[in-house]
Amino acid sequence: MIHIVDSISSTNDWLARYYSEMADTILAIKQSKGKGRHGNTWESQIGGFYLSTVSSNHKLLPFVVGISIMKVLEKDCKGLYLKWPNDIILQGKKLGGILCEDFGDFSIIGIGINFENELGIDNSTNLISNNISIDKSSFLASFLYNFDINSLLTSEEIIDNFTEYDCLIGNEVFWKDSFGIAKSIALDGSLVVESNKKELNLYSEEVHLERN
Ligand code: BTN
């Protein structure tokens, strides 16, 4: 079932509590306690797109979600990229993010995309300021359709697709006190970087294209 609500604390939290079957979905006009990755708050004013859906577990779930979003948005957006592991980037700025939460028997996928909302964080952007207008219900339908198809891809195909869209690969990247060159994405979803002539696998670090 697809629920559409005016206001909710967090679509991810609501669905984790009240979902009844796979693919149950909720779209909110705004959230009062939107959650981002690493315990951050996700600013969720009117005008943004706040979606959660229930999925079976998949070890590459954020990657399947990312490529499914790209398949929907790429025809309307120039300069659109994914940034390993969960960010959607438009013209070098953050357009949206993905928060997948694993509950053991199932996962909740949360997607936040800046459509027309005012921007809360530095270095973020929205569709409207790039003169892009996309209908939220068409986006929702098209995303769910693409997500079903992409869930059937092999791990190799998922990673190949994601790598094609990723803005880090081939570039110098910075994380914690270190830096290196992003080489590839491994089949377990880790980012392979070369640093001090050694290859390392990064799993959940915040990785940036610029030194912070
Ligand atoms: C990130 O930190 O980049 C991920 C942001 C994910 C935000 C979305 S909005 C819909 C869903 N409900 C939440 O509380 N968070 C996710």
Coordinates of N, CA and C and ligand atoms in Angstrom, one line a residue:
M1 N 0.8 -1.2 0.0 CA 0.0 0.0 0.0 C 0.9 1.3 0.0
I2 N 0.4 2.3 -0.7 CA 1.2 3.6 -0.7 C 0.4 4.6 0.2
H3 N 1.0 5.1 1.2 CA 0.4 6.1 2.1 C 1.0 7.4 1.7
I4 N 0.1 8.4 1.6 CA 0.6 9.8 1.4 C 0.1 10.6 2.6
V5 N 1.0 11.3 3.3 CA 0.6 12.0 4.5 C 1.2 13.4 4.5
D6 N 0.4 14.3 5.2 CA 0.9 15.7 5.3 C 2.2 15.9 6.0
S7 N 2.2 15.3 7.2 CA 3.3 15.5 8.1 C 3.5 14.3 9.0
I8 N 4.7 14.0 9.3 CA 5.1 12.8 10.0 C 6.4 13.1 10.7
S9 N 6.8 12.3 11.7 CA 8.1 12.6 12.3 C 9.2 12.2 11.3
S10 N 9.2 10.8 11.0 CA 10.1 10.3 10.0 C 9.5 9.2 9.3
T11 N 9.5 9.2 8.0 CA 8.8 8.2 7.2 C 9.5 6.8 7.5
N12 N 10.8 6.8 7.7 CA 11.5 5.6 8.0 C 11.0 5.0 9.3
D13 N 10.9 5.9 10.3 CA 10.4 5.4 11.7 C 9.0 4.9 11.6
W14 N 8.1 5.6 10.9 CA 6.7 5.3 10.8 C 6.6 3.9 10.2
L15 N 7.3 3.7 9.1 CA 7.1 2.4 8.3 C 7.7 1.3 9.2
A16 N 8.8 1.5 9.9 CA 9.4 0.4 10.7 C 8.4 0.0 11.7
R17 N 7.5 0.9 12.2 CA 6.6 0.5 13.2 C 5.3 0.0 12.7
Y18 N 4.8 0.5 11.5 CA 3.4 0.2 11.1 C 3.3 -0.6 9.8
Y19 N 4.4 -1.0 9.2 CA 4.3 -1.7 7.9 C 3.6 -3.0 8.1
S20 N 2.9 -3.4 7.0 CA 2.3 -4.8 7.1 C 2.8 -5.7 6.1
E21 N 3.3 -5.2 5.0 CA 3.9 -6.2 4.0 C 5.0 -5.5 3.2
M22 N 5.7 -6.4 2.5 CA 6.8 -5.9 1.6 C 6.2 -4.9 0.6
A23 N 7.1 -3.9 0.3 CA 6.7 -2.8 -0.7 C 5.8 -1.8 -0.1
D24 N 5.3 -1.9 1.1 CA 4.5 -0.8 1.7 C 5.4 0.4 1.7
T25 N 4.7 1.5 1.3 CA 5.5 2.8 1.0 C 4.8 3.9 1.7
I26 N 5.6 4.9 2.1 CA 5.0 6.2 2.6 C 5.7 7.4 2.0
L27 N 4.9 8.3 1.6 CA 5.4 9.6 1.0 C 4.9 10.7 1.9
A28 N 5.8 11.6 2.4 CA 5.3 12.7 3.3 C 5.6 14.0 2.7
I29 N 4.7 14.9 2.9 CA 4.8 16.3 2.4 C 5.9 17.0 3.2
K30 N 6.0 16.7 4.6 CA 7.1 17.2 5.4 C 7.3 16.3 6.5
Q31 N 8.5 16.3 7.1 CA 8.8 15.5 8.3 C 9.3 16.5 9.4
S32 N 8.9 16.1 10.7 CA 9.4 16.9 11.8 C 10.7 16.4 12.4
K33 N 11.0 15.1 12.2 CA 12.2 14.6 12.7 C 12.9 13.7 11.6
G34 N 13.1 14.3 10.5 CA 13.7 13.5 9.4 C 15.2 13.1 9.8
K35 N 15.5 11.9 9.5 CA 16.8 11.3 9.9 C 17.7 11.2 8.7
G36 N 19.0 11.6 8.9 CA 20.0 11.4 7.9 C 21.0 10.3 8.3
R37 N 22.0 10.1 7.6 CA 23.0 9.0 7.9 C 23.9 9.6 9.1
H38 N 24.5 8.7 9.8 CA 25.4 9.0 10.9 C 24.7 9.8 12.0
G39 N 23.4 9.5 12.2 CA 22.7 10.2 13.2 C 22.4 11.7 13.0
N40 N 22.6 12.1 11.7 CA 22.3 13.5 11.4 C 20.8 13.7 11.2
T41 N 20.4 15.0 11.4 CA 19.0 15.4 11.1 C 18.9 15.6 9.6
W42 N 17.7 15.3 9.0 CA 17.5 15.6 7.6 C 16.4 16.7 7.6
E43 N 16.8 17.9 7.2 CA 15.9 19.0 7.1 C 14.7 18.6 6.2
S44 N 13.5 18.7 6.6 CA 12.4 18.2 5.8 C 11.2 19.1 5.6
Q45 N 11.5 20.3 5.1 CA 10.5 21.3 4.9 C 9.6 20.9 3.7
I46 N 8.4 21.6 3.6 CA 7.5 21.4 2.5 C 8.3 21.7 1.2
G47 N 8.0 20.9 0.2 CA 8.6 21.1 -1.1 C 9.6 20.0 -1.4
G48 N 10.1 19.3 -0.4 CA 11.0 18.2 -0.6 C 10.3 16.9 -0.8
F49 N 11.1 15.9 -1.2 CA 10.5 14.6 -1.4 C 11.0 13.7 -0.3
Y50 N 10.1 13.1 0.4 CA 10.5 12.3 1.6 C 9.7 10.9 1.5
L51 N 10.5 9.9 1.1 CA 9.9 8.6 0.8 C 10.5 7.5 1.6
S52 N 9.7 6.5 2.1 CA 10.3 5.3 2.6 C 9.5 4.1 2.0
T53 N 10.2 3.0 1.8 CA 9.6 1.8 1.3 C 10.2 0.6 2.0
V54 N 9.4 -0.5 2.1 CA 9.9 -1.7 2.8 C 10.5 -2.6 1.7
S55 N 11.7 -3.2 2.0 CA 12.3 -4.0 1.0 C 12.8 -5.3 1.7
S56 N 12.9 -6.4 0.9 CA 13.7 -7.5 1.5 C 15.1 -7.1 1.6
N57 N 15.9 -7.8 2.4 CA 17.3 -7.4 2.6 C 18.1 -7.7 1.3
H58 N 19.1 -6.8 1.1 CA 20.0 -7.0 -0.1 C 21.3 -6.4 0.3
K59 N 22.4 -7.1 0.1 CA 23.6 -6.6 0.7 C 24.1 -5.3 -0.1
L60 N 23.6 -5.1 -1.2 CA 23.9 -3.9 -2.0 C 22.7 -2.9 -2.1
L61 N 21.8 -2.9 -1.1 CA 20.6 -2.2 -1.2 C 20.8 -0.7 -1.5
P62 N 21.7 0.0 -0.8 CA 21.8 1.5 -1.2 C 22.2 1.7 -2.6
F63 N 23.0 0.7 -3.2 CA 23.5 0.9 -4.5 C 22.3 0.6 -5.5
V64 N 21.5 -0.3 -5.2 CA 20.3 -0.6 -6.1 C 19.4 0.6 -6.1
V65 N 19.2 1.2 -4.9 CA 18.4 2.4 -4.8 C 19.0 3.6 -5.5
G66 N 20.3 3.7 -5.4 CA 21.0 4.8 -6.1 C 20.8 4.8 -7.6
I67 N 21.1 3.6 -8.1 CA 21.0 3.5 -9.6 C 19.6 3.6 -10.1
S68 N 18.6 3.2 -9.2 CA 17.2 3.4 -9.6 C 16.8 4.8 -9.7
I69 N 17.3 5.6 -8.7 CA 17.0 7.0 -8.7 C 17.7 7.7 -10.0
M70 N 18.9 7.3 -10.3 CA 19.5 7.8 -11.5 C 18.7 7.6 -12.8
K71 N 18.2 6.3 -12.9 CA 17.5 6.0 -14.1 C 16.3 6.9 -14.3
V72 N 15.7 7.3 -13.1 CA 14.5 8.2 -13.2 C 14.9 9.7 -13.5
L73 N 16.0 10.1 -12.9 CA 16.3 11.6 -13.0 C 17.2 11.9 -14.1
E74 N 18.0 11.0 -14.6 CA 19.1 11.3 -15.5 C 18.6 12.0 -16.8
K75 N 17.4 11.7 -17.3 CA 16.9 12.3 -18.5 C 16.6 13.8 -18.4
D76 N 16.3 14.2 -17.1 CA 16.0 15.6 -16.9 C 17.1 16.4 -16.3
C77 N 18.1 15.8 -15.8 CA 19.2 16.5 -15.1 C 20.5 16.3 -15.7
K78 N 21.2 17.5 -16.0 CA 22.6 17.4 -16.5 C 23.5 17.6 -15.2
G79 N 24.6 16.9 -15.2 CA 25.6 17.0 -14.1 C 25.1 16.3 -12.9
L80 N 24.4 15.2 -13.1 CA 23.8 14.4 -12.0 C 24.8 13.2 -11.8
Y81 N 25.1 12.9 -10.5 CA 26.0 11.8 -10.2 C 25.6 11.2 -8.9
L82 N 26.1 10.0 -8.7 CA 26.0 9.4 -7.3 C 27.3 9.6 -6.7
K83 N 27.3 9.7 -5.4 CA 28.6 9.8 -4.6 C 28.6 8.6 -3.6
W84 N 29.5 7.7 -3.8 CA 29.6 6.5 -2.9 C 29.4 7.0 -1.4
P85 N 28.7 6.3 -0.6 CA 27.8 5.2 -0.9 C 26.3 5.6 -1.1
N86 N 26.0 6.8 -0.7 CA 24.5 7.1 -0.6 C 24.0 8.5 -1.0
D87 N 24.9 9.2 -1.7 CA 24.5 10.6 -2.0 C 24.1 10.8 -3.5
I88 N 23.2 11.7 -3.7 CA 22.9 12.1 -5.1 C 23.4 13.5 -5.2
I89 N 24.2 13.7 -6.3 CA 24.9 15.0 -6.5 C 24.4 15.6 -7.8
L90 N 24.1 16.9 -7.7 CA 23.7 17.7 -8.9 C 24.6 18.9 -9.0
Q91 N 25.2 19.1 -10.1 CA 26.1 20.2 -10.4 C 27.1 20.4 -9.2
G92 N 27.6 19.3 -8.7 CA 28.6 19.4 -7.6 C 28.1 19.6 -6.2
K93 N 26.7 19.7 -6.1 CA 26.2 19.9 -4.7 C 25.2 18.8 -4.4
K94 N 24.9 18.6 -3.1 CA 24.1 17.5 -2.7 C 22.6 17.7 -3.0
L95 N 22.1 16.9 -3.8 CA 20.6 17.0 -4.1 C 19.8 16.1 -3.2
G96 N 20.4 15.0 -2.8 CA 19.6 14.1 -2.0 C 20.4 13.0 -1.3
G97 N 19.8 12.2 -0.5 CA 20.5 11.1 0.1 C 19.6 9.9 0.4
I98 N 20.2 8.8 0.7 CA 19.6 7.5 0.9 C 19.9 7.0 2.2
L99 N 18.9 6.6 3.0 CA 19.2 6.0 4.3 C 18.5 4.6 4.4
C100 N 19.3 3.5 4.3 CA 18.8 2.2 4.3 C 19.0 1.6 5.7
E101 N 17.9 1.2 6.4 CA 18.1 0.6 7.7 C 17.7 -0.9 7.7
D102 N 18.6 -1.7 8.3 CA 18.4 -3.1 8.3 C 17.7 -3.6 9.6
F103 N 16.5 -4.2 9.4 CA 15.8 -4.7 10.6 C 15.8 -6.2 10.8
G104 N 16.8 -6.8 10.1 CA 16.9 -8.3 10.3 C 16.1 -9.0 9.2
D105 N 14.8 -9.0 9.3 CA 13.9 -9.7 8.3 C 13.6 -8.9 7.1
F106 N 13.8 -7.6 7.3 CA 13.5 -6.7 6.2 C 14.3 -5.4 6.3
S107 N 14.3 -4.6 5.3 CA 15.0 -3.3 5.4 C 14.0 -2.2 5.0
I108 N 14.3 -1.0 5.6 CA 13.5 0.2 5.2 C 14.5 1.1 4.4
I109 N 14.0 1.5 3.2 CA 14.7 2.4 2.4 C 14.2 3.8 2.5
G110 N 15.0 4.7 2.9 CA 14.5 6.1 3.0 C 15.2 7.0 1.9
I111 N 14.4 7.8 1.2 CA 15.0 8.7 0.2 C 14.6 10.1 0.5
G112 N 15.5 11.0 0.5 CA 15.2 12.4 0.6 C 15.8 13.1 -0.5
I113 N 15.0 13.9 -1.3 CA 15.5 14.6 -2.4 C 15.0 16.0 -2.4
N114 N 15.8 17.0 -2.6 CA 15.4 18.4 -2.6 C 14.8 18.8 -3.9
F115 N 13.5 18.9 -3.9 CA 12.7 19.3 -5.1 C 12.6 20.8 -5.1
E116 N 11.7 21.3 -4.3 CA 11.5 22.8 -4.3 C 11.7 23.4 -2.9
N117 N 12.1 22.5 -1.9 CA 12.2 23.0 -0.5 C 13.4 24.0 -0.4
E118 N 13.3 24.8 0.7 CA 14.4 25.6 1.0 C 15.6 24.7 1.5
L119 N 16.8 25.2 1.3 CA 17.9 24.3 1.5 C 18.5 24.5 2.9
G120 N 18.6 23.4 3.7 CA 19.1 23.5 5.1 C 20.6 23.4 5.2
I121 N 21.3 22.6 4.4 CA 22.7 22.4 4.7 C 23.5 23.1 3.6
D122 N 24.8 23.5 4.0 CA 25.7 24.1 3.0 C 26.0 23.1 1.9
N123 N 26.3 23.6 0.8 CA 26.7 22.8 -0.3 C 25.6 21.8 -0.8
S124 N 24.3 22.3 -0.6 CA 23.2 21.4 -1.1 C 22.5 22.2 -2.2
T125 N 21.8 21.5 -3.0 CA 21.0 22.1 -4.1 C 19.6 21.5 -4.2
N126 N 18.8 22.1 -5.0 CA 17.5 21.5 -5.2 C 17.2 21.5 -6.7
L127 N 16.1 20.8 -7.1 CA 15.8 20.8 -8.5 C 15.3 22.1 -9.1
I128 N 14.5 22.8 -8.3 CA 13.9 24.1 -8.8 C 15.0 25.1 -9.1
S129 N 16.1 25.2 -8.3 CA 17.1 26.2 -8.6 C 17.9 25.8 -9.8
N130 N 17.7 24.6 -10.3 CA 18.4 24.2 -11.6 C 17.4 24.1 -12.7
N131 N 16.2 24.8 -12.5 CA 15.2 24.9 -13.5 C 14.7 23.5 -13.9
I132 N 14.6 22.6 -12.9 CA 14.1 21.3 -13.2 C 12.8 21.1 -12.4
S133 N 11.8 20.6 -13.2 CA 10.5 20.4 -12.5 C 10.1 19.0 -12.7
I134 N 9.9 18.2 -11.7 CA 9.5 16.8 -11.8 C 8.3 16.6 -10.9
D135 N 7.3 15.9 -11.4 CA 6.1 15.6 -10.6 C 6.4 14.5 -9.6
K136 N 6.1 14.7 -8.3 CA 6.5 13.8 -7.3 C 5.8 12.4 -7.5
S137 N 4.5 12.4 -7.9 CA 3.9 11.0 -8.1 C 4.5 10.3 -9.3
S138 N 4.9 11.0 -10.4 CA 5.5 10.3 -11.5 C 6.9 9.8 -11.0
F139 N 7.6 10.6 -10.2 CA 8.9 10.2 -9.8 C 8.8 8.9 -8.9
L140 N 7.8 8.9 -8.0 CA 7.5 7.8 -7.1 C 7.2 6.5 -8.0
A141 N 6.3 6.6 -8.9 CA 5.9 5.4 -9.7 C 7.1 4.9 -10.5
S142 N 7.9 5.8 -11.1 CA 9.0 5.4 -11.9 C 10.1 4.8 -11.1
F143 N 10.3 5.4 -9.9 CA 11.4 4.9 -9.0 C 11.0 3.4 -8.6
L144 N 9.8 3.2 -8.2 CA 9.4 1.9 -7.7 C 9.5 0.8 -8.8
Y145 N 9.2 1.2 -10.0 CA 9.3 0.4 -11.2 C 10.8 0.0 -11.4
N146 N 11.6 1.0 -11.5 CA 13.1 0.8 -11.7 C 13.7 0.0 -10.6
F147 N 13.2 0.3 -9.3 CA 13.8 -0.5 -8.2 C 13.5 -2.0 -8.3
D148 N 12.3 -2.3 -8.7 CA 12.0 -3.7 -8.9 C 12.9 -4.4 -9.9
I149 N 13.1 -3.7 -11.0 CA 13.9 -4.2 -12.1 C 15.4 -4.4 -11.6
N150 N 15.9 -3.3 -11.0 CA 17.3 -3.3 -10.6 C 17.6 -4.3 -9.5
S151 N 16.6 -4.6 -8.7 CA 16.8 -5.6 -7.6 C 17.2 -6.9 -8.1
L152 N 16.9 -7.2 -9.4 CA 17.1 -8.5 -10.0 C 18.5 -8.6 -10.6
L153 N 19.2 -7.5 -10.7 CA 20.6 -7.5 -11.3 C 21.6 -8.2 -10.4
T154 N 22.6 -8.7 -11.0 CA 23.7 -9.4 -10.3 C 24.5 -8.3 -9.5
S155 N 25.3 -8.8 -8.5 CA 26.1 -7.8 -7.8 C 27.1 -7.1 -8.8
E156 N 27.6 -7.8 -9.7 CA 28.5 -7.2 -10.7 C 27.8 -6.1 -11.5
E157 N 26.6 -6.4 -11.9 CA 25.9 -5.4 -12.7 C 25.5 -4.2 -11.9
I158 N 25.2 -4.4 -10.6 CA 24.8 -3.3 -9.7 C 26.0 -2.4 -9.5
I159 N 27.2 -3.0 -9.2 CA 28.4 -2.2 -9.0 C 28.8 -1.5 -10.3
D160 N 28.7 -2.2 -11.4 CA 29.1 -1.6 -12.7 C 28.3 -0.4 -13.0
N161 N 27.0 -0.5 -12.8 CA 26.1 0.6 -13.0 C 26.4 1.8 -12.1
F162 N 26.6 1.4 -10.8 CA 26.8 2.5 -9.8 C 28.1 3.2 -10.1
T163 N 29.2 2.4 -10.5 CA 30.5 3.0 -10.8 C 30.4 4.0 -12.0
E164 N 29.5 3.7 -12.9 CA 29.4 4.6 -14.1 C 28.9 5.9 -13.7
Y165 N 28.0 5.9 -12.6 CA 27.4 7.2 -12.2 C 28.2 7.9 -11.1
D166 N 29.2 7.2 -10.5 CA 29.9 7.7 -9.3 C 30.9 8.8 -9.6
C167 N 30.9 9.9 -8.8 CA 31.7 11.0 -9.0 C 33.1 10.9 -8.3
L168 N 33.3 9.9 -7.5 CA 34.6 9.8 -6.8 C 35.6 9.0 -7.6
I169 N 35.2 8.0 -8.4 CA 36.1 7.1 -9.0 C 37.1 7.9 -9.9
G170 N 38.4 7.6 -9.7 CA 39.4 8.2 -10.5 C 39.9 9.5 -9.9
N171 N 39.3 10.0 -8.8 CA 39.6 11.3 -8.3 C 40.3 11.2 -6.9
E172 N 41.0 12.3 -6.6 CA 41.6 12.3 -5.2 C 40.5 12.5 -4.2
V173 N 40.5 11.7 -3.1 CA 39.4 11.8 -2.1 C 40.0 11.9 -0.7
F174 N 39.2 12.5 0.2 CA 39.7 12.8 1.5 C 38.7 12.1 2.5
W175 N 39.3 11.5 3.6 CA 38.5 11.0 4.6 C 39.3 11.1 5.9
K176 N 38.6 11.3 7.0 CA 39.3 11.5 8.3 C 40.6 12.3 8.1
D177 N 41.8 11.7 8.5 CA 43.0 12.5 8.3 C 43.8 12.0 7.1
S178 N 43.1 11.3 6.2 CA 43.8 10.6 5.1 C 43.3 11.1 3.7
F179 N 44.1 10.7 2.7 CA 43.6 11.0 1.4 C 44.2 9.9 0.4
G180 N 43.6 9.8 -0.7 CA 44.1 8.8 -1.7 C 43.3 9.0 -3.0
I181 N 43.5 8.0 -3.9 CA 42.7 8.0 -5.1 C 41.7 6.9 -5.1
A182 N 40.4 7.3 -5.4 CA 39.3 6.3 -5.4 C 39.5 5.5 -6.7
K183 N 39.7 4.2 -6.5 CA 40.0 3.3 -7.6 C 38.8 2.6 -8.2
S184 N 38.0 2.0 -7.3 CA 36.8 1.2 -7.7 C 35.9 1.0 -6.5
I185 N 34.8 0.3 -6.8 CA 33.9 -0.2 -5.7 C 34.0 -1.7 -5.8
A186 N 34.3 -2.3 -4.6 CA 34.4 -3.7 -4.6 C 33.0 -4.4 -4.5
L187 N 32.9 -5.7 -4.7 CA 31.6 -6.4 -4.8 C 30.9 -6.4 -3.4
D188 N 31.6 -6.1 -2.3 CA 31.0 -6.0 -1.0 C 30.5 -4.6 -0.8
G189 N 30.7 -3.7 -1.7 CA 30.2 -2.3 -1.6 C 31.2 -1.4 -1.0
S190 N 32.4 -1.9 -0.6 CA 33.4 -0.9 -0.1 C 34.1 -0.2 -1.2
L191 N 34.6 1.0 -0.8 CA 35.3 1.9 -1.8 C 36.8 1.5 -1.7
V192 N 37.3 1.2 -2.9 CA 38.7 0.8 -2.9 C 39.5 2.1 -3.2
V193 N 40.4 2.4 -2.3 CA 41.3 3.6 -2.5 C 42.7 3.3 -2.5
E194 N 43.5 4.0 -3.2 CA 45.0 3.8 -3.2 C 45.5 5.0 -2.3
S195 N 46.2 4.6 -1.3 CA 46.8 5.6 -0.4 C 48.1 5.2 0.1
N196 N 49.2 6.0 -0.1 CA 50.5 5.6 0.2 C 50.9 4.3 -0.4
K197 N 50.6 4.2 -1.7 CA 50.9 3.0 -2.5 C 50.3 1.7 -2.0
K198 N 49.3 1.8 -1.1 CA 48.6 0.6 -0.7 C 47.1 0.8 -1.0
E199 N 46.5 -0.4 -1.3 CA 45.0 -0.3 -1.5 C 44.3 -0.6 -0.2
L200 N 43.3 0.3 0.1 CA 42.5 0.1 1.3 C 41.0 0.0 0.9
N201 N 40.2 -0.6 1.7 CA 38.8 -0.7 1.5 C 38.1 0.2 2.6
L202 N 37.3 1.2 2.1 CA 36.6 2.0 3.1 C 35.2 1.5 3.1
Y203 N 34.6 1.4 4.3 CA 33.2 0.9 4.4 C 32.2 1.9 4.7
S204 N 32.4 2.8 5.7 CA 31.3 3.7 6.0 C 31.8 5.1 6.2
E205 N 33.0 5.3 5.9 CA 33.6 6.7 6.1 C 32.9 7.7 5.3
E206 N 32.9 8.9 5.8 CA 32.4 10.1 5.0 C 33.6 10.5 4.1
V207 N 33.4 10.3 2.8 CA 34.5 10.6 1.9 C 34.2 11.9 1.1
H208 N 35.2 12.7 0.9 CA 34.9 14.0 0.2 C 35.9 14.2 -0.9
L209 N 35.4 15.0 -1.9 CA 36.3 15.4 -3.0 C 37.2 16.5 -2.7
E210 N 36.9 17.3 -1.6 CA 37.7 18.4 -1.1 C 38.1 18.1 0.3
R211 N 39.3 18.6 0.6 CA 39.8 18.5 2.0 C 38.9 19.3 2.9
N212 N 38.4 18.8 4.0 CA 37.5 19.6 4.8 C 38.2 20.6 5.7
Ligands
BTN1 C1 21.5 11.2 4.1 O1 22.0 11.5 5.3 O2 22.1 11.6 3.1 C2 20.3 10.4 4.0 C3 19.0 11.2 4.1 C4 17.8 10.4 4.0 C5 16.6 11.2 4.3 C6 15.3 10.4 4.1 S1 13.9 11.5 4.0 C7 12.8 10.1 4.0 C8 13.4 9.1 4.9 N1 12.9 9.4 6.3 C9 13.9 9.8 7.1 O3 13.7 10.1 8.3 N2 15.0 9.8 6.4 C10 14.9 9.4 5.1

